[in-house]
mmCIF file of C-alpha atoms in Angstrom:
data_model
loop_
_atom_site.group_PDB
_atom_site.id
_atom_site.type_symbol
_atom_site.label_atom_id
_atom_site.label_comp_id
_atom_site.label_asym_id
_atom_site.label_seq_id
_atom_site.Cartn_x
_atom_site.Cartn_y
_atom_site.Cartn_z
ATOM 1 C CA MET A 25 -18.162 -174.504 -6.891
ATOM 2 C CA ASP A 26 -19.864 -175.771 -10.134
ATOM 3 C CA THR A 27 -19.579 -172.569 -12.075
ATOM 4 C CA LYS A 28 -21.419 -173.981 -15.109
ATOM 5 C CA LEU A 29 -24.480 -174.863 -12.833
ATOM 6 C CA TRP A 30 -24.406 -171.629 -10.994
ATOM 7 C CA GLU A 31 -24.217 -169.744 -14.391
ATOM 8 C CA GLU A 32 -27.163 -171.636 -15.840
ATOM 9 C CA LYS A 33 -29.098 -170.954 -12.829
ATOM 10 C CA LEU A 34 -28.317 -167.368 -13.182
ATOM 11 C CA LYS A 35 -29.194 -167.302 -16.730
ATOM 12 C CA GLN A 36 -32.535 -168.886 -16.145
ATOM 13 C CA ALA A 37 -33.288 -166.524 -13.475
ATOM 14 C CA LEU A 38 -32.356 -163.579 -15.652
ATOM 15 C CA ILE A 39 -34.384 -164.476 -18.287
ATOM 16 C CA ILE A 40 -37.441 -165.190 -16.167
ATOM 17 C CA SER A 41 -37.077 -161.825 -14.367
ATOM 18 C CA GLN A 42 -36.844 -159.685 -17.665
ATOM 19 C CA GLN A 43 -39.828 -161.270 -19.240
ATOM 20 C CA ARG A 44 -41.712 -160.505 -16.250
ATOM 21 C CA GLU A 45 -40.860 -157.150 -16.273
ATOM 22 C CA ILE A 46 -41.336 -156.525 -19.908
ATOM 23 C CA ASP A 47 -45.058 -157.931 -19.214
ATOM 24 C CA LEU A 48 -45.682 -155.725 -16.891
ATOM 25 C CA LEU A 49 -44.478 -152.777 -18.863
ATOM 26 C CA GLU A 50 -46.781 -153.841 -21.649
ATOM 27 C CA GLU A 51 -49.600 -154.205 -19.324
ATOM 28 C CA SER A 52 -49.198 -150.988 -17.927
ATOM 29 C CA GLU A 53 -48.738 -149.522 -21.379
ATOM 30 C CA LEU A 54 -51.957 -151.047 -22.695
ATOM 31 C CA LYS A 55 -53.551 -149.836 -19.563
ATOM 32 C CA GLY A 56 -53.015 -146.073 -20.761
ATOM 33 C CA LYS A 57 -56.091 -144.343 -22.479
ATOM 34 C CA ASP A 58 -54.329 -143.764 -25.866
ATOM 35 C CA ALA A 59 -51.465 -144.598 -27.714
ATOM 36 C CA TYR A 60 -48.902 -141.852 -26.987
ATOM 37 C CA LYS A 61 -48.933 -139.422 -30.030
ATOM 38 C CA PHE A 62 -45.343 -138.416 -30.649
ATOM 39 C CA SER A 63 -44.526 -134.739 -31.503
ATOM 40 C CA LYS A 64 -44.046 -133.723 -35.085
ATOM 41 C CA GLU A 65 -40.313 -132.852 -34.074
ATOM 42 C CA PHE A 66 -39.761 -136.196 -32.794
ATOM 43 C CA GLU A 67 -41.035 -137.844 -36.214
ATOM 44 C CA ASN A 68 -38.886 -135.565 -38.098
ATOM 45 C CA LYS A 69 -35.842 -136.334 -36.080
ATOM 46 C CA MET A 70 -36.701 -139.859 -36.502
ATOM 47 C CA GLN A 71 -37.399 -139.539 -40.337
ATOM 48 C CA THR A 72 -33.787 -138.245 -40.654
ATOM 49 C CA LEU A 73 -32.307 -140.900 -38.538
ATOM 50 C CA ILE A 74 -34.010 -143.252 -40.918
ATOM 51 C CA ASP A 75 -32.798 -141.505 -43.940
ATOM 52 C CA SER A 76 -29.189 -141.598 -42.884
ATOM 53 C CA LEU A 77 -28.804 -145.229 -42.416
ATOM 54 C CA ASN A 78 -27.488 -145.906 -45.589
ATOM 55 C CA ASN A 79 -24.307 -143.636 -44.849
ATOM 56 C CA LYS A 80 -20.708 -145.016 -44.603
ATOM 57 C CA GLU A 81 -20.437 -144.369 -41.108
ATOM 58 C CA ASN A 82 -23.261 -146.909 -40.158
ATOM 59 C CA ASN A 83 -21.901 -149.413 -42.829
ATOM 60 C CA LYS A 84 -18.562 -149.109 -41.064
ATOM 61 C CA ASN A 85 -19.937 -149.655 -37.569
ATOM 62 C CA ASN A 86 -22.040 -152.692 -38.785
ATOM 63 C CA GLU A 87 -19.030 -154.278 -40.227
ATOM 64 C CA ASN A 88 -17.347 -153.797 -37.057
ATOM 65 C CA SER A 89 -19.762 -155.400 -34.787
ATOM 66 C CA ASN A 90 -20.271 -158.906 -36.168
ATOM 67 C CA LYS A 91 -21.812 -160.366 -32.901
ATOM 68 C CA ILE A 92 -25.480 -161.603 -33.129
ATOM 69 C CA VAL A 93 -27.431 -161.004 -30.214
ATOM 70 C CA ASN A 94 -30.839 -162.400 -31.363
ATOM 71 C CA LEU A 95 -31.487 -165.110 -34.010
ATOM 72 C CA LYS A 96 -29.858 -166.098 -36.951
ATOM 73 C CA PRO A 97 -29.428 -163.289 -39.402
ATOM 74 C CA ARG A 98 -31.713 -163.734 -42.839
ATOM 75 C CA LYS A 99 -29.299 -164.172 -45.833
ATOM 76 C CA LEU A 100 -30.274 -163.511 -49.434
ATOM 77 C CA SER A 101 -28.786 -165.440 -51.923
ATOM 78 C CA ILE A 102 -26.922 -163.488 -54.564
ATOM 79 C CA LYS A 103 -29.538 -164.941 -57.228
ATOM 80 C CA LYS A 104 -32.461 -163.707 -54.859
ATOM 81 C CA LYS A 105 -30.628 -160.172 -54.430
ATOM 82 C CA ALA A 106 -30.410 -160.172 -58.196
ATOM 83 C CA LEU A 107 -34.152 -160.804 -58.626
ATOM 84 C CA ILE A 108 -35.112 -158.284 -55.914
ATOM 85 C CA VAL A 109 -32.867 -155.731 -57.761
ATOM 86 C CA VAL A 110 -34.653 -156.347 -61.190
ATOM 87 C CA ALA A 111 -38.103 -156.245 -59.457
ATOM 88 C CA ALA A 112 -37.646 -153.267 -57.053
ATOM 89 C CA ILE A 113 -35.786 -150.837 -59.375
ATOM 90 C CA VAL A 114 -37.619 -148.749 -61.674
ATOM 91 C CA LEU A 115 -35.906 -146.356 -63.663
ATOM 92 C CA ILE A 116 -38.355 -143.448 -63.815
ATOM 93 C CA MET A 117 -36.142 -140.857 -65.461
ATOM 94 C CA SER A 118 -32.717 -140.168 -66.911
ATOM 95 C CA MET A 119 -31.616 -137.154 -68.707
ATOM 96 C CA VAL A 120 -28.701 -135.520 -70.143
ATOM 97 C CA LEU A 121 -28.066 -131.983 -68.934
ATOM 98 C CA THR A 122 -25.905 -129.224 -69.967
ATOM 99 C CA VAL A 123 -24.208 -127.505 -67.071
ATOM 100 C CA GLU A 124 -21.141 -125.237 -66.378
ATOM 101 C CA GLY A 125 -18.350 -125.523 -69.263
ATOM 102 C CA ASN A 126 -20.663 -127.252 -71.479
ATOM 103 C CA LYS A 127 -19.609 -130.622 -69.622
ATOM 104 C CA GLU A 128 -22.261 -132.880 -69.913
ATOM 105 C CA THR A 129 -23.656 -135.009 -66.793
ATOM 106 C CA LEU A 130 -25.871 -137.884 -66.834
ATOM 107 C CA ILE A 131 -28.193 -137.511 -63.992
ATOM 108 C CA LYS A 132 -30.564 -140.665 -63.130
ATOM 109 C CA ILE A 133 -33.487 -140.390 -60.843
ATOM 110 C CA ILE A 134 -33.915 -143.994 -59.437
ATOM 111 C CA MET A 135 -37.059 -144.854 -57.475
ATOM 112 C CA GLU A 136 -36.907 -148.165 -55.528
ATOM 113 C CA ILE A 137 -40.165 -149.313 -54.506
ATOM 114 C CA GLY A 138 -39.844 -151.216 -50.927
ATOM 115 C CA ARG A 139 -42.238 -152.729 -48.923
ATOM 116 C CA VAL A 140 -42.918 -149.853 -46.613
ATOM 117 C CA MET A 141 -40.820 -146.965 -48.116
ATOM 118 C CA ASP A 142 -40.211 -145.550 -51.634
ATOM 119 C CA ARG A 143 -36.698 -144.452 -52.050
ATOM 120 C CA ILE A 144 -35.683 -141.897 -54.514
ATOM 121 C CA THR A 145 -31.988 -141.632 -55.556
ATOM 122 C CA PHE A 146 -29.863 -139.392 -57.405
ATOM 123 C CA GLN A 147 -27.024 -140.811 -59.504
ATOM 124 C CA GLN A 148 -24.621 -139.163 -61.616
ATOM 125 C CA GLU A 149 -21.799 -140.176 -63.860
ATOM 126 C CA GLU A 150 -19.344 -136.885 -63.280
ATOM 127 C CA GLY A 151 -19.425 -135.120 -59.950
ATOM 128 C CA ILE A 152 -20.526 -131.764 -60.785
ATOM 129 C CA LEU A 153 -23.758 -131.021 -59.025
ATOM 130 C CA ASP A 154 -22.657 -132.270 -55.633
ATOM 131 C CA THR A 155 -23.838 -129.234 -53.817
ATOM 132 C CA ILE A 156 -26.870 -126.808 -53.818
ATOM 133 C CA ARG A 157 -25.835 -123.943 -56.185
ATOM 134 C CA GLU A 158 -29.136 -122.350 -56.453
ATOM 135 C CA GLU A 159 -31.561 -122.173 -53.518
ATOM 136 C CA TYR A 160 -35.074 -122.605 -54.267
ATOM 137 C CA ALA A 161 -37.965 -121.821 -51.988
ATOM 138 C CA PRO A 162 -41.744 -121.672 -52.054
ATOM 139 C CA THR A 163 -43.158 -118.218 -52.715
ATOM 140 C CA TYR A 164 -46.322 -119.070 -51.773
ATOM 141 C CA ILE A 165 -47.539 -120.551 -48.366
ATOM 142 C CA PRO A 166 -50.808 -120.317 -46.618
ATOM 143 C CA LYS A 167 -50.836 -117.028 -44.769
ATOM 144 C CA GLU A 168 -51.484 -118.628 -41.220
ATOM 145 C CA TYR A 169 -47.966 -120.235 -41.499
ATOM 146 C CA ILE A 170 -44.852 -118.405 -40.558
ATOM 147 C CA LEU A 171 -41.174 -119.304 -41.454
ATOM 148 C CA LEU A 172 -39.863 -121.304 -38.271
ATOM 149 C CA GLU A 173 -36.401 -122.554 -39.428
ATOM 150 C CA GLU A 174 -34.148 -122.394 -42.560
ATOM 151 C CA ASN A 175 -31.189 -124.634 -43.600
ATOM 152 C CA LYS A 176 -29.762 -124.771 -46.590
ATOM 153 C CA GLY A 177 -32.232 -127.015 -48.535
ATOM 154 C CA LYS A 178 -34.801 -127.079 -45.911
ATOM 155 C CA MET A 179 -37.663 -124.892 -44.662
ATOM 156 C CA ILE A 180 -39.930 -125.323 -41.854
ATOM 157 C CA PHE A 181 -43.229 -123.298 -41.690
ATOM 158 C CA GLN A 182 -45.602 -123.611 -38.611
ATOM 159 C CA ASN A 183 -49.093 -122.123 -37.927
ATOM 160 C CA GLU A 184 -50.558 -121.656 -34.324
ATOM 161 C CA ASN A 185 -51.573 -125.264 -33.992
ATOM 162 C CA ARG A 186 -47.797 -126.197 -34.612
ATOM 163 C CA ASP A 187 -48.780 -127.861 -37.879
ATOM 164 C CA GLU A 188 -45.818 -127.748 -40.007
ATOM 165 C CA ILE A 189 -45.183 -127.377 -43.976
ATOM 166 C CA ILE A 190 -41.665 -128.824 -44.572
ATOM 167 C CA PHE A 191 -39.899 -127.950 -47.968
ATOM 168 C CA TRP A 192 -36.970 -129.795 -48.980
ATOM 169 C CA GLN A 193 -34.616 -129.300 -51.824
ATOM 170 C CA ILE A 194 -32.165 -132.230 -52.353
ATOM 171 C CA SER A 195 -28.916 -131.965 -54.026
ATOM 172 C CA PRO A 196 -28.059 -134.974 -56.418
ATOM 173 C CA ARG A 197 -25.148 -136.545 -55.205
ATOM 174 C CA GLY A 198 -25.372 -139.393 -53.074
ATOM 175 C CA SER A 199 -28.846 -138.104 -52.141
ATOM 176 C CA SER A 200 -31.876 -140.404 -51.259
ATOM 177 C CA VAL A 201 -35.259 -139.453 -49.616
ATOM 178 C CA SER A 202 -37.642 -142.327 -48.319
ATOM 179 C CA VAL A 203 -41.230 -141.773 -48.606
ATOM 180 C CA ASP A 204 -43.799 -143.995 -46.901
ATOM 181 C CA ASN A 205 -45.737 -146.172 -49.348
ATOM 182 C CA GLU A 206 -47.962 -148.251 -46.791
ATOM 183 C CA ASP A 207 -51.299 -147.471 -45.999
ATOM 184 C CA VAL A 208 -51.289 -143.891 -48.339
ATOM 185 C CA ILE A 209 -52.832 -143.316 -51.804
ATOM 186 C CA LYS A 210 -50.018 -142.261 -54.215
ATOM 187 C CA LYS A 211 -50.733 -140.547 -57.382
ATOM 188 C CA GLU A 212 -49.080 -138.967 -60.314
ATOM 189 C CA VAL A 213 -49.783 -135.016 -60.443
ATOM 190 C CA LYS A 214 -48.572 -132.280 -62.684
ATOM 191 C CA ILE A 215 -46.666 -129.298 -60.981
ATOM 192 C CA SER A 216 -46.890 -126.531 -63.678
ATOM 193 C CA SER A 217 -45.656 -129.051 -66.697
ATOM 194 C CA ILE A 218 -43.504 -131.025 -64.547
ATOM 195 C CA GLN A 219 -44.606 -134.829 -63.612
ATOM 196 C CA GLY A 220 -44.615 -135.137 -59.775
ATOM 197 C CA THR A 221 -46.210 -137.767 -57.207
ATOM 198 C CA MET A 222 -48.194 -137.018 -54.267
ATOM 199 C CA VAL A 223 -48.517 -139.391 -51.356
ATOM 200 C CA GLU A 224 -51.327 -139.060 -48.869
ATOM 201 C CA SER A 225 -51.698 -140.946 -45.779
ATOM 202 C CA LEU A 226 -54.670 -142.923 -45.203
ATOM 203 C CA ASP A 227 -54.499 -143.182 -41.460
ATOM 204 C CA LYS A 228 -53.591 -139.392 -40.866
ATOM 205 C CA ASP A 229 -53.614 -135.912 -42.337
ATOM 206 C CA ARG A 230 -50.301 -135.992 -44.072
ATOM 207 C CA SER A 231 -49.525 -135.423 -47.590
ATOM 208 C CA ILE A 232 -46.006 -135.359 -49.282
ATOM 209 C CA ILE A 233 -45.524 -134.246 -53.101
ATOM 210 C CA TYR A 234 -42.242 -134.625 -54.783
ATOM 211 C CA TRP A 235 -40.696 -133.878 -57.874
ATOM 212 C CA ASN A 236 -37.682 -132.917 -59.643
ATOM 213 C CA ASN A 237 -36.367 -130.484 -62.385
ATOM 214 C CA GLY A 238 -33.392 -132.472 -63.298
ATOM 215 C CA ARG A 239 -31.174 -130.930 -61.336
ATOM 216 C CA TYR A 240 -32.652 -131.091 -57.762
ATOM 217 C CA LEU A 241 -35.308 -133.133 -56.139
ATOM 218 C CA PHE A 242 -38.058 -131.033 -54.163
ATOM 219 C CA MET A 243 -40.405 -132.353 -51.505
ATOM 220 C CA ILE A 244 -42.838 -130.891 -49.537
ATOM 221 C CA THR A 245 -44.536 -132.520 -46.572
ATOM 222 C CA VAL A 246 -47.766 -131.004 -45.111
ATOM 223 C CA TYR A 247 -50.296 -131.864 -42.273
ATOM 224 C CA PHE A 248 -53.377 -131.261 -43.998
ATOM 225 C CA ARG A 249 -55.432 -132.668 -46.858
ATOM 226 C CA ASP A 250 -55.838 -130.027 -49.617
ATOM 227 C CA GLU A 251 -54.445 -131.235 -52.786
ATOM 228 C CA GLU A 252 -54.946 -127.945 -54.731
ATOM 229 C CA GLU A 253 -53.134 -125.986 -51.791
ATOM 230 C CA LEU A 254 -50.285 -128.391 -51.902
ATOM 231 C CA ILE A 255 -49.873 -128.307 -55.825
ATOM 232 C CA LYS A 256 -49.924 -124.238 -55.239
ATOM 233 C CA ILE A 257 -47.334 -124.459 -53.003
ATOM 234 C CA ALA A 258 -45.274 -126.791 -55.328
ATOM 235 C CA GLU A 259 -46.007 -124.583 -58.428
ATOM 236 C CA SER A 260 -44.622 -121.550 -56.409
ATOM 237 C CA VAL A 261 -41.071 -122.867 -55.686
ATOM 238 C CA ARG A 262 -38.315 -120.646 -57.498
ATOM 239 C CA ILE A 263 -35.051 -119.879 -57.296
ATOM 240 C CA LYS A 264 -34.363 -117.385 -54.419
ATOM 241 C CA GLU A 265 -33.646 -114.078 -54.863
ATOM 242 C CA LYS A 266 -30.163 -112.984 -53.395
ATOM 243 C CA MET B 22 -22.769 -151.408 -61.116
ATOM 244 C CA LEU B 23 -24.587 -154.700 -59.822
ATOM 245 C CA ILE B 24 -22.592 -154.866 -56.973
ATOM 246 C CA PHE B 25 -23.566 -151.186 -56.167
ATOM 247 C CA TYR B 26 -27.274 -152.166 -56.386
ATOM 248 C CA LEU B 27 -26.751 -155.533 -54.263
ATOM 249 C CA ASN B 28 -25.074 -153.470 -51.770
ATOM 250 C CA LEU B 29 -28.221 -150.936 -51.935
ATOM 251 C CA ILE B 30 -30.607 -153.626 -51.312
ATOM 252 C CA VAL B 31 -28.731 -154.966 -48.381
ATOM 253 C CA GLN B 32 -28.639 -151.636 -46.802
ATOM 254 C CA GLU B 33 -32.240 -151.343 -47.746
ATOM 255 C CA THR B 34 -33.296 -154.673 -45.902
ATOM 256 C CA GLU B 35 -31.563 -152.880 -42.850
ATOM 257 C CA LYS B 36 -33.608 -149.876 -43.241
ATOM 258 C CA ILE B 37 -36.774 -151.506 -43.544
ATOM 259 C CA LYS B 38 -35.911 -153.709 -40.360
ATOM 260 C CA PHE B 39 -35.104 -150.445 -38.606
ATOM 261 C CA GLU B 40 -38.400 -148.756 -39.720
ATOM 262 C CA GLN B 41 -40.152 -151.971 -38.428
ATOM 263 C CA LEU B 42 -38.528 -151.903 -35.275
ATOM 264 C CA TYR B 43 -39.215 -148.127 -34.811
ATOM 265 C CA LEU B 44 -43.066 -148.439 -35.497
ATOM 266 C CA LYS B 45 -43.325 -151.618 -33.188
ATOM 267 C CA TYR B 46 -41.394 -150.734 -30.281
ATOM 268 C CA ARG B 47 -41.511 -146.725 -29.942
ATOM 269 C CA GLY B 48 -44.579 -146.827 -27.794
ATOM 270 C CA LEU B 49 -43.317 -149.365 -25.324
ATOM 271 C CA MET B 50 -39.870 -147.726 -25.212
ATOM 272 C CA HIS B 51 -41.543 -144.222 -24.863
ATOM 273 C CA HIS B 52 -43.777 -145.783 -21.940
ATOM 274 C CA VAL B 53 -40.524 -147.261 -20.511
ATOM 275 C CA ALA B 54 -38.463 -144.032 -20.685
ATOM 276 C CA LYS B 55 -41.488 -141.700 -19.306
ATOM 277 C CA LYS B 56 -41.767 -143.931 -16.227
ATOM 278 C CA ILE B 57 -38.140 -142.945 -15.350
ATOM 279 C CA LEU B 58 -38.168 -139.224 -16.588
ATOM 280 C CA TYR B 59 -41.746 -138.352 -16.100
ATOM 281 C CA ASP B 60 -41.661 -136.008 -19.126
ATOM 282 C CA GLU B 61 -43.035 -136.843 -22.543
ATOM 283 C CA TYR B 62 -40.694 -134.717 -24.357
ATOM 284 C CA LEU B 63 -37.460 -136.118 -22.234
ATOM 285 C CA ALA B 64 -38.813 -139.413 -23.060
ATOM 286 C CA GLU B 65 -39.000 -138.846 -26.801
ATOM 287 C CA ASP B 66 -35.440 -137.560 -26.692
ATOM 288 C CA ALA B 67 -34.505 -140.976 -24.897
ATOM 289 C CA VAL B 68 -36.205 -142.961 -27.521
ATOM 290 C CA HIS B 69 -34.449 -140.934 -30.236
ATOM 291 C CA GLU B 70 -31.022 -141.685 -28.530
ATOM 292 C CA ALA B 71 -32.037 -145.221 -28.183
ATOM 293 C CA PHE B 72 -32.873 -145.456 -32.225
ATOM 294 C CA ILE B 73 -29.405 -143.861 -32.805
ATOM 295 C CA ARG B 74 -27.679 -146.698 -30.866
ATOM 296 C CA VAL B 75 -30.003 -149.437 -32.481
ATOM 297 C CA ALA B 76 -29.078 -147.926 -35.874
ATOM 298 C CA LYS B 77 -25.397 -148.404 -35.251
ATOM 299 C CA ASN B 78 -26.127 -151.766 -34.157
ATOM 300 C CA ILE B 79 -28.579 -152.796 -36.318
ATOM 301 C CA ASN B 80 -26.945 -156.016 -37.286
ATOM 302 C CA LYS B 81 -27.324 -157.278 -33.769
ATOM 303 C CA ILE B 82 -31.049 -157.592 -34.348
ATOM 304 C CA SER B 83 -32.075 -160.246 -36.722
ATOM 305 C CA GLU B 84 -35.959 -160.805 -35.850
ATOM 306 C CA ILE B 85 -38.368 -157.694 -35.175
ATOM 307 C CA SER B 86 -41.001 -159.973 -33.033
ATOM 308 C CA CYS B 87 -39.126 -161.772 -30.528
ATOM 309 C CA PRO B 88 -38.631 -161.318 -26.780
ATOM 310 C CA GLN B 89 -34.824 -160.532 -27.031
ATOM 311 C CA THR B 90 -35.258 -157.779 -29.511
ATOM 312 C CA LYS B 91 -37.894 -156.044 -26.893
ATOM 313 C CA ASN B 92 -35.484 -156.648 -24.052
ATOM 314 C CA TYR B 93 -32.657 -155.178 -25.884
ATOM 315 C CA LEU B 94 -34.732 -152.183 -26.899
ATOM 316 C CA VAL B 95 -36.081 -151.875 -23.514
ATOM 317 C CA ILE B 96 -32.564 -152.021 -21.770
ATOM 318 C CA ILE B 97 -31.180 -149.450 -24.179
ATOM 319 C CA VAL B 98 -33.824 -146.861 -23.776
ATOM 320 C CA ARG B 99 -33.933 -147.345 -19.766
ATOM 321 C CA ASN B 100 -30.163 -146.973 -19.691
ATOM 322 C CA ILE B 101 -30.370 -143.799 -21.557
ATOM 323 C CA SER B 102 -33.324 -142.477 -19.397
ATOM 324 C CA LEU B 103 -31.293 -143.520 -16.251
ATOM 325 C CA ASP B 104 -28.207 -141.642 -17.503
ATOM 326 C CA MET B 105 -30.323 -138.745 -18.182
ATOM 327 C CA ILE B 106 -31.596 -138.313 -14.531
ATOM 328 C CA LYS B 107 -28.436 -139.399 -13.249
ATOM 329 C CA LYS B 108 -26.177 -137.189 -15.417
ATOM 330 C CA GLY B 109 -23.879 -135.344 -12.980
ATOM 331 C CA GLU B 110 -24.543 -137.771 -10.010
ATOM 332 C CA ASN B 111 -22.077 -140.162 -8.701
ATOM 333 C CA GLU B 112 -22.820 -143.888 -9.479
ATOM 334 C CA MET B 113 -24.352 -145.900 -6.752
ATOM 335 C CA THR B 114 -21.932 -146.917 -4.069
ATOM 336 C CA ILE B 115 -21.525 -150.422 -2.669
ATOM 337 C CA ASN B 116 -20.548 -151.533 0.651
ATOM 338 C CA GLN B 117 -16.849 -151.864 0.718
ATOM 339 C CA ASP B 118 -16.901 -154.855 2.523
ATOM 340 C CA ALA B 119 -18.870 -156.588 0.195
ATOM 341 C CA TRP B 120 -16.302 -155.420 -2.785
ATOM 342 C CA ASN B 121 -13.452 -156.636 -0.771
ATOM 343 C CA ASN B 122 -15.031 -159.944 -0.089
ATOM 344 C CA TYR B 123 -15.686 -160.349 -3.675
ATOM 345 C CA GLU B 124 -13.290 -163.436 -3.904
ATOM 346 C CA SER B 125 -15.056 -165.209 -1.223
ATOM 347 C CA CYS B 126 -18.158 -164.505 -2.457
ATOM 348 C CA GLU B 127 -17.584 -165.965 -5.696
ATOM 349 C CA ASN B 128 -16.797 -169.244 -4.226
ATOM 350 C CA ILE B 129 -20.362 -170.158 -3.248
ATOM 351 C CA GLU B 130 -20.382 -173.430 -1.776
ATOM 352 C CA GLU B 131 -21.868 -176.625 -3.600
ATOM 353 C CA LYS B 132 -24.219 -177.370 -0.986
ATOM 354 C CA ILE B 133 -25.641 -173.743 -1.105
ATOM 355 C CA LEU B 134 -26.023 -173.982 -4.740
ATOM 356 C CA GLU B 135 -27.829 -177.100 -4.743
ATOM 357 C CA LYS B 136 -30.323 -175.689 -2.534
ATOM 358 C CA LEU B 137 -30.759 -172.627 -4.764
ATOM 359 C CA GLU B 138 -34.034 -172.293 -6.545
ATOM 360 C CA VAL B 139 -34.346 -170.036 -9.325
ATOM 361 C CA GLU B 140 -37.114 -168.246 -7.911
ATOM 362 C CA LYS B 141 -34.656 -167.029 -5.037
ATOM 363 C CA ILE B 142 -32.010 -165.711 -7.567
ATOM 364 C CA ILE B 143 -35.004 -163.872 -9.488
ATOM 365 C CA ILE B 144 -35.846 -162.158 -5.989
ATOM 366 C CA GLN B 145 -32.112 -160.812 -5.649
ATOM 367 C CA ILE B 146 -32.013 -160.109 -9.284
ATOM 368 C CA ASN B 147 -35.277 -157.863 -8.912
ATOM 369 C CA ASN B 148 -33.227 -156.269 -5.907
ATOM 370 C CA LEU B 149 -30.319 -155.082 -8.302
ATOM 371 C CA PRO B 150 -30.297 -151.618 -9.514
ATOM 372 C CA ALA B 151 -31.573 -151.458 -12.984
ATOM 373 C CA THR B 152 -28.265 -150.726 -14.781
ATOM 374 C CA TYR B 153 -26.397 -153.771 -12.932
ATOM 375 C CA LYS B 154 -29.448 -155.962 -13.994
ATOM 376 C CA ASP B 155 -28.980 -154.709 -17.423
ATOM 377 C CA ALA B 156 -25.230 -155.089 -17.970
ATOM 378 C CA LEU B 157 -25.501 -158.580 -16.267
ATOM 379 C CA TYR B 158 -28.436 -159.514 -18.420
ATOM 380 C CA MET B 159 -26.596 -158.576 -21.619
ATOM 381 C CA ASN B 160 -23.499 -160.278 -20.492
ATOM 382 C CA VAL B 161 -24.931 -163.536 -19.243
ATOM 383 C CA VAL B 162 -28.177 -164.231 -21.425
ATOM 384 C CA ASP B 163 -27.101 -162.158 -24.693
ATOM 385 C CA ASN B 164 -23.275 -163.273 -24.524
ATOM 386 C CA MET B 165 -22.265 -159.807 -25.199
ATOM 387 C CA SER B 166 -18.531 -158.855 -24.364
ATOM 388 C CA ILE B 167 -18.185 -155.840 -21.795
ATOM 389 C CA LYS B 168 -16.727 -153.853 -24.863
ATOM 390 C CA GLU B 169 -19.941 -154.362 -26.837
ATOM 391 C CA ILE B 170 -22.180 -153.717 -23.906
ATOM 392 C CA ALA B 171 -19.969 -150.510 -23.101
ATOM 393 C CA GLN B 172 -20.360 -149.363 -26.856
ATOM 394 C CA LEU B 173 -24.271 -149.895 -27.175
ATOM 395 C CA LEU B 174 -24.962 -148.315 -23.571
ATOM 396 C CA GLY B 175 -22.567 -145.614 -23.997
ATOM 397 C CA LYS B 176 -20.366 -146.364 -20.903
ATOM 398 C CA LYS B 177 -17.039 -146.850 -20.183
ATOM 399 C CA GLU B 178 -15.779 -150.584 -20.311
ATOM 400 C CA GLU B 179 -14.548 -150.376 -16.791
ATOM 401 C CA THR B 180 -17.955 -149.118 -15.637
ATOM 402 C CA ILE B 181 -19.586 -152.217 -17.334
ATOM 403 C CA LYS B 182 -17.210 -154.390 -15.865
ATOM 404 C CA LYS B 183 -17.656 -153.420 -12.240
ATOM 405 C CA GLN B 184 -21.468 -153.349 -12.716
ATOM 406 C CA ILE B 185 -21.453 -156.926 -13.609
ATOM 407 C CA GLN B 186 -19.206 -157.897 -11.078
ATOM 408 C CA ARG B 187 -20.805 -155.811 -8.452
ATOM 409 C CA ALA B 188 -24.154 -157.559 -9.453
ATOM 410 C CA LYS B 189 -22.775 -160.942 -9.029
ATOM 411 C CA ILE B 190 -21.304 -160.197 -5.632
ATOM 412 C CA MET B 191 -24.623 -158.540 -4.358
ATOM 413 C CA ILE B 192 -26.588 -161.511 -5.665
ATOM 414 C CA ILE B 193 -24.483 -164.191 -4.085
ATOM 415 C CA LYS B 194 -24.147 -162.311 -0.987
ATOM 416 C CA ALA B 195 -27.777 -162.136 -0.425
ATOM 417 C CA LEU B 196 -28.225 -165.959 -1.365
ATOM 418 C CA LYS B 197 -25.546 -167.026 1.031
ATOM 419 C CA GLN B 198 -27.338 -164.889 3.800
ATOM 420 C CA GLU B 199 -30.569 -166.319 3.005
ATOM 421 C CA VAL B 200 -29.465 -169.876 2.820
ATOM 422 C CA ALA B 201 -27.653 -169.316 6.113
ATOM 423 C CA ILE B 202 -30.801 -168.521 7.800
#
């Protein structure tokens, strides 16, 4: 048997068969009345997954699997990478904090401005504030919302329409947060006397506010458009009483 | 420190790629999953699971908008969806005679091969169980090893190996019968 000829014909047939199937799928997807609206739970899970992409486990997996299925990967030259670094990284704040035992720790909060996402990263020189020591929580939440879920550093409130208010307190070490910067309006706001950033989606009712107090990064996501109300929630964030 | 930043950027590139994949294909992937699972929320779970696997293999995807990427994502989510409904059930059984005749089936005669039209092979491919077809596609078209396919689809290597072998047997056997007629 001419194995090569057989494999070639089989490959050709598989490609055509798969392409026809995909065409049919896309056709039937387009026939649907509206694009499917994913649930907020799904969106949150996906956001968490996206945020976790930089962890060591994934990097390890990536190193282990080196076969390219598709086209050639884009490769950035060292020079180009360095240029991107210079262009993309903006140091927005660095401060010296006095912590336990009068030991000084330098915490840098770095904002990277990407094409579709802003990423905020904490860095510190000495590993001291590696976990959340004081838990913060908003003391004001619009009355129609109830606490649905609470994990260390994260609280989800929900109203009857299943709209959520999500509060995050993020510890410094190795943390990073991603925030959409595509199709959004971004502006600087004051939360009490602290400078913060508010990001409002242009195409959907979603606003995010984030700020830091030098020890922690805070972020609140709401699914409504009311700047004053969002700032009010942010300003109410206090250390939780034990 | 510079190395740290460079590393960050490389990771960031992959992250952007992942986000673009997610935004571009989540609708199609959900559609594929829902056609199998008939439930919007189960389909969301399948899409989420699919993206977890994509995240672990993000370096295998280099172009966002290309047929290979689309196929790759559809295959992953379809397999996950099928696994979700088949959980607890046995794998499809295959005619034991066909399995025993594996060697003879492999030896397709040259004269039959010459007569073979691609369109006839396509018909037989379309008759395969979806999981067999997907494993065969990844092996033959994407040149992925058994190990890589097993890792990506969350199956045992032995299962993938058998699926590919059985897919080939089923196609060849059907073609031999057709040509004989």
